[in-house]
Amino acid sequence: MDSFSSPSSGSSSSKFSTEEFVDQLKTQLAQAYAEEFLETVRGKCFEKCITKPGSSLSSSESSCISRCVERYIEATALAAVEKMQGENHGSPQAPGSGMVFPGLVAVSMYPSVGLLVESDWYGPVGFRD
Amino acid sequence: MDASSLNSAELQRLISQEKERAMMNEMVAKLTSACWDKCITSTPGSKFSSSESTCLSNCAQRYMDMSILIMKRFQSMQ
């Protein structure tokens, strides 16, 4: 690719634009945040729900894990809301402007917990397993 | 757009914006983790009890209060 060697006024599909870079960066970041969140949830729910590992997951363990995941997301929303309120009392800032996935997703999943959040989040992110 | 715009102030702005977002995410994650450990002592239910949700909210606020106190303490040492 010689897109770096020839300055030109127009943009063509062969040029690597800042916009594309920014979009890719944001996507990568969102995926990294999502994976980190998943890892945390795994740790917490294993701790709470799998007390004596058996030869398979029992149905009570499975349902515990489901509830645990929901509760942890809810707990994230609660923490995010408190953090945003703390930010607002400290310095004037639009709610949610600093928010990232997954805090943002958590808040949007629990509207009773959250405030109305305005954001420019990164768009759909797939969970890789 | 050409490659030289990657060195622009716009990129600087983007980086500091993302840094702030990362710090925000880190803080929320830390709050959630610490407060989950403190407040959710039994097996997770299908919803939080009122004492659990109160504990979580209080915990987050106290953690942030503590954060400010620690900052002040460090600043007073310099």
Short mmCIF file of C-alpha atoms in Angstrom, two decimals:
data_model
loop_
_atom_site.label_atom_id
_atom_site.label_comp_id
_atom_site.label_asym_id
_atom_site.label_seq_id
_atom_site.Cartn_x
_atom_site.Cartn_y
_atom_site.Cartn_z
CA MET A 1 0.00 0.00 0.00
CA ASP A 2 1.51 3.30 -0.99
CA SER A 3 -1.18 5.40 0.66
CA PHE A 4 1.36 6.99 2.99
CA SER A 5 3.70 8.10 0.27
CA SER A 6 1.40 10.15 -1.91
CA PRO A 7 -0.32 13.18 -0.47
CA SER A 8 -3.62 13.94 -2.13
CA SER A 9 -6.59 16.11 -1.49
CA GLY A 10 -9.22 13.48 -2.11
CA SER A 11 -9.89 10.37 -0.07
CA SER A 12 -10.06 7.03 -1.77
CA SER A 13 -10.87 3.60 -0.47
CA SER A 14 -7.18 2.65 -0.50
CA LYS A 15 -6.27 5.36 2.01
CA PHE A 16 -6.19 4.52 5.71
CA SER A 17 -8.22 7.35 7.19
CA THR A 18 -8.20 8.59 10.74
CA GLU A 19 -11.89 7.88 10.87
CA GLU A 20 -11.36 4.20 10.11
CA PHE A 21 -8.57 4.07 12.64
CA VAL A 22 -10.80 5.62 15.28
CA ASP A 23 -13.64 3.22 14.53
CA GLN A 24 -11.38 0.21 14.68
CA LEU A 25 -9.82 1.43 17.90
CA LYS A 26 -13.20 1.93 19.53
CA THR A 27 -14.38 -1.51 18.46
CA GLN A 28 -11.24 -3.14 19.81
CA LEU A 29 -11.56 -1.26 23.08
CA ALA A 30 -15.20 -2.23 23.47
CA GLN A 31 -14.33 -5.86 22.88
CA ALA A 32 -11.51 -5.70 25.40
CA TYR A 33 -13.81 -4.18 28.02
CA ALA A 34 -16.43 -6.85 27.30
CA GLU A 35 -13.94 -9.68 27.71
CA GLU A 36 -12.61 -8.23 30.93
CA PHE A 37 -16.15 -7.96 32.25
CA LEU A 38 -16.88 -11.55 31.30
CA GLU A 39 -13.76 -12.70 33.11
CA THR A 40 -14.84 -10.90 36.27
CA VAL A 41 -18.33 -12.38 36.12
CA ARG A 42 -16.86 -15.86 35.64
CA GLY A 43 -14.71 -15.47 38.73
CA LYS A 44 -17.45 -14.08 40.95
CA CYS A 45 -20.09 -16.60 39.95
CA PHE A 46 -17.76 -19.55 40.20
CA GLU A 47 -16.97 -18.46 43.72
CA LYS A 48 -20.63 -18.04 44.70
CA CYS A 49 -22.23 -20.96 42.91
CA ILE A 50 -19.75 -23.79 42.54
CA THR A 51 -18.92 -24.65 46.11
CA LYS A 52 -18.17 -28.34 45.55
CA PRO A 53 -17.35 -29.14 41.93
CA GLY A 54 -19.07 -32.36 40.89
CA SER A 55 -18.83 -34.45 37.77
CA SER A 56 -21.27 -32.11 36.00
CA LEU A 57 -23.13 -28.86 36.61
CA SER A 58 -26.19 -29.53 38.72
CA SER A 59 -29.43 -27.73 37.92
CA SER A 60 -29.14 -25.69 41.12
CA GLU A 61 -25.64 -24.66 40.13
CA SER A 62 -26.88 -23.70 36.65
CA SER A 63 -29.75 -21.59 37.97
CA CYS A 64 -27.45 -20.03 40.56
CA ILE A 65 -25.07 -19.04 37.78
CA SER A 66 -27.89 -17.50 35.71
CA ARG A 67 -29.08 -15.45 38.66
CA CYS A 68 -25.54 -14.53 39.56
CA VAL A 69 -24.87 -13.13 36.08
CA GLU A 70 -28.07 -11.04 36.22
CA ARG A 71 -27.28 -9.79 39.72
CA TYR A 72 -23.72 -8.90 38.84
CA ILE A 73 -24.88 -6.88 35.84
CA GLU A 74 -27.38 -5.18 38.12
CA ALA A 75 -24.65 -4.49 40.68
CA THR A 76 -22.57 -2.96 37.89
CA ALA A 77 -25.49 -0.68 37.01
CA LEU A 78 -25.81 0.40 40.66
CA ALA A 79 -22.10 1.16 40.89
CA ALA A 80 -22.16 3.01 37.57
CA VAL A 81 -25.07 5.18 38.70
CA GLU A 82 -23.32 6.09 41.95
CA LYS A 83 -20.13 6.85 40.07
CA MET A 84 -21.96 9.12 37.61
CA GLN A 85 -23.68 10.96 40.44
CA GLY A 86 -20.32 11.37 42.13
CA GLU A 87 -18.89 12.81 38.92
CA ASN A 88 -21.76 15.27 38.60
CA HIS A 89 -21.29 16.60 42.11
CA GLY A 90 -17.58 16.94 41.52
CA SER A 91 -17.54 18.63 38.15
CA PRO A 92 -20.26 19.47 35.68
CA GLN A 93 -20.37 16.76 33.07
CA ALA A 94 -23.03 15.20 30.92
CA PRO A 95 -24.17 11.95 32.54
CA GLY A 96 -22.78 8.97 30.76
CA SER A 97 -20.26 10.87 28.71
CA GLY A 98 -17.45 8.95 30.33
CA MET A 99 -19.30 5.70 30.43
CA VAL A 100 -18.13 2.69 28.58
CA PHE A 101 -19.48 -0.70 27.88
CA PRO A 102 -20.27 -2.72 30.01
CA GLY A 103 -21.26 -0.17 32.65
CA LEU A 104 -23.39 1.52 30.05
CA VAL A 105 -25.11 -1.68 28.98
CA ALA A 106 -25.75 -2.58 32.61
CA VAL A 107 -27.42 0.76 33.27
CA SER A 108 -29.56 0.48 30.16
CA MET A 109 -30.68 -3.01 31.19
CA TYR A 110 -31.88 -1.75 34.54
CA PRO A 111 -33.70 1.51 33.86
CA SER A 112 -35.21 1.45 37.34
CA VAL A 113 -31.66 1.61 38.64
CA GLY A 114 -30.19 3.97 36.13
CA LEU A 115 -30.68 7.53 35.09
CA LEU A 116 -31.33 8.51 31.54
CA VAL A 117 -27.93 8.04 30.00
CA GLU A 118 -26.76 9.88 26.95
CA SER A 119 -23.79 8.38 25.35
CA ASP A 120 -21.90 7.71 22.23
CA TRP A 121 -21.07 4.14 22.91
CA TYR A 122 -19.40 1.87 20.53
CA GLY A 123 -22.23 -0.08 19.01
CA PRO A 124 -22.89 -3.80 19.06
CA VAL A 125 -20.09 -5.89 20.42
CA GLY A 126 -20.09 -9.63 20.12
CA PHE A 127 -19.13 -11.82 23.01
CA ARG A 128 -16.51 -14.27 22.00
CA ASP A 129 -16.25 -17.47 23.93
CA MET B 1 -7.82 12.48 4.86
CA ASP B 2 -4.18 11.46 4.80
CA ALA B 3 -1.76 9.86 7.17
CA SER B 4 -0.42 13.15 8.52
CA SER B 5 -3.71 13.78 10.30
CA LEU B 6 -2.80 10.92 12.62
CA ASN B 7 -0.37 13.27 14.32
CA SER B 8 -2.93 15.98 14.80
CA ALA B 9 -4.44 17.41 17.93
CA GLU B 10 -7.50 15.38 17.06
CA LEU B 11 -5.66 12.19 17.80
CA GLN B 12 -4.41 13.62 21.08
CA ARG B 13 -7.95 14.49 22.01
CA LEU B 14 -9.13 11.03 21.11
CA ILE B 15 -6.44 9.40 23.20
CA SER B 16 -7.17 11.47 26.28
CA GLN B 17 -10.90 10.84 25.83
CA GLU B 18 -10.33 7.11 25.65
CA LYS B 19 -8.00 7.27 28.62
CA GLU B 20 -10.71 8.97 30.65
CA ARG B 21 -13.23 6.36 29.56
CA ALA B 22 -10.85 3.58 30.52
CA MET B 23 -10.39 5.12 33.96
CA MET B 24 -14.14 5.42 34.36
CA ASN B 25 -14.63 1.80 33.34
CA GLU B 26 -11.88 0.71 35.72
CA MET B 27 -13.46 2.61 38.59
CA VAL B 28 -16.93 1.18 38.00
CA ALA B 29 -15.48 -2.34 37.69
CA LYS B 30 -13.52 -1.89 40.92
CA LEU B 31 -16.55 -0.50 42.75
CA THR B 32 -18.73 -3.37 41.57
CA SER B 33 -16.17 -6.01 42.48
CA ALA B 34 -15.38 -4.65 45.94
CA CYS B 35 -19.01 -4.00 46.81
CA TRP B 36 -20.18 -7.35 45.49
CA ASP B 37 -17.72 -9.03 47.83
CA LYS B 38 -18.82 -6.91 50.78
CA CYS B 39 -22.56 -6.99 50.25
CA ILE B 40 -23.55 -10.21 48.52
CA THR B 41 -22.75 -12.70 51.21
CA SER B 42 -25.20 -15.46 50.30
CA THR B 43 -26.18 -17.25 47.10
CA PRO B 44 -27.45 -14.79 44.47
CA GLY B 45 -31.26 -14.64 44.30
CA SER B 46 -33.63 -13.65 41.52
CA LYS B 47 -33.45 -10.11 42.76
CA PHE B 48 -31.50 -8.16 45.34
CA SER B 49 -33.00 -7.87 48.77
CA SER B 50 -33.48 -4.27 49.86
CA SER B 51 -30.60 -4.63 52.32
CA GLU B 52 -28.35 -5.90 49.52
CA SER B 53 -29.19 -3.05 47.15
CA THR B 54 -28.86 -0.48 49.94
CA CYS B 55 -25.51 -2.01 50.86
CA LEU B 56 -24.33 -1.82 47.24
CA SER B 57 -25.29 1.85 46.88
CA ASN B 58 -23.80 2.80 50.24
CA CYS B 59 -20.67 0.83 49.52
CA ALA B 60 -20.09 2.62 46.21
CA GLN B 61 -20.57 6.02 47.82
CA ARG B 62 -18.29 5.23 50.77
CA TYR B 63 -15.64 3.87 48.44
CA MET B 64 -15.66 7.16 46.54
CA ASP B 65 -15.61 9.17 49.76
CA MET B 66 -12.60 7.12 50.81
CA SER B 67 -10.97 7.78 47.47
CA ILE B 68 -11.26 11.53 47.96
CA LEU B 69 -9.98 11.26 51.54
CA ILE B 70 -6.94 9.31 50.40
CA MET B 71 -6.18 11.91 47.74
CA LYS B 72 -6.41 14.70 50.30
CA ARG B 73 -4.19 12.80 52.68
CA PHE B 74 -1.53 12.34 50.03
CA GLN B 75 -1.75 15.95 48.98
CA SER B 76 -1.34 17.12 52.57
CA MET B 77 1.85 15.07 52.80
CA GLN B 78 3.58 16.98 50.02
#
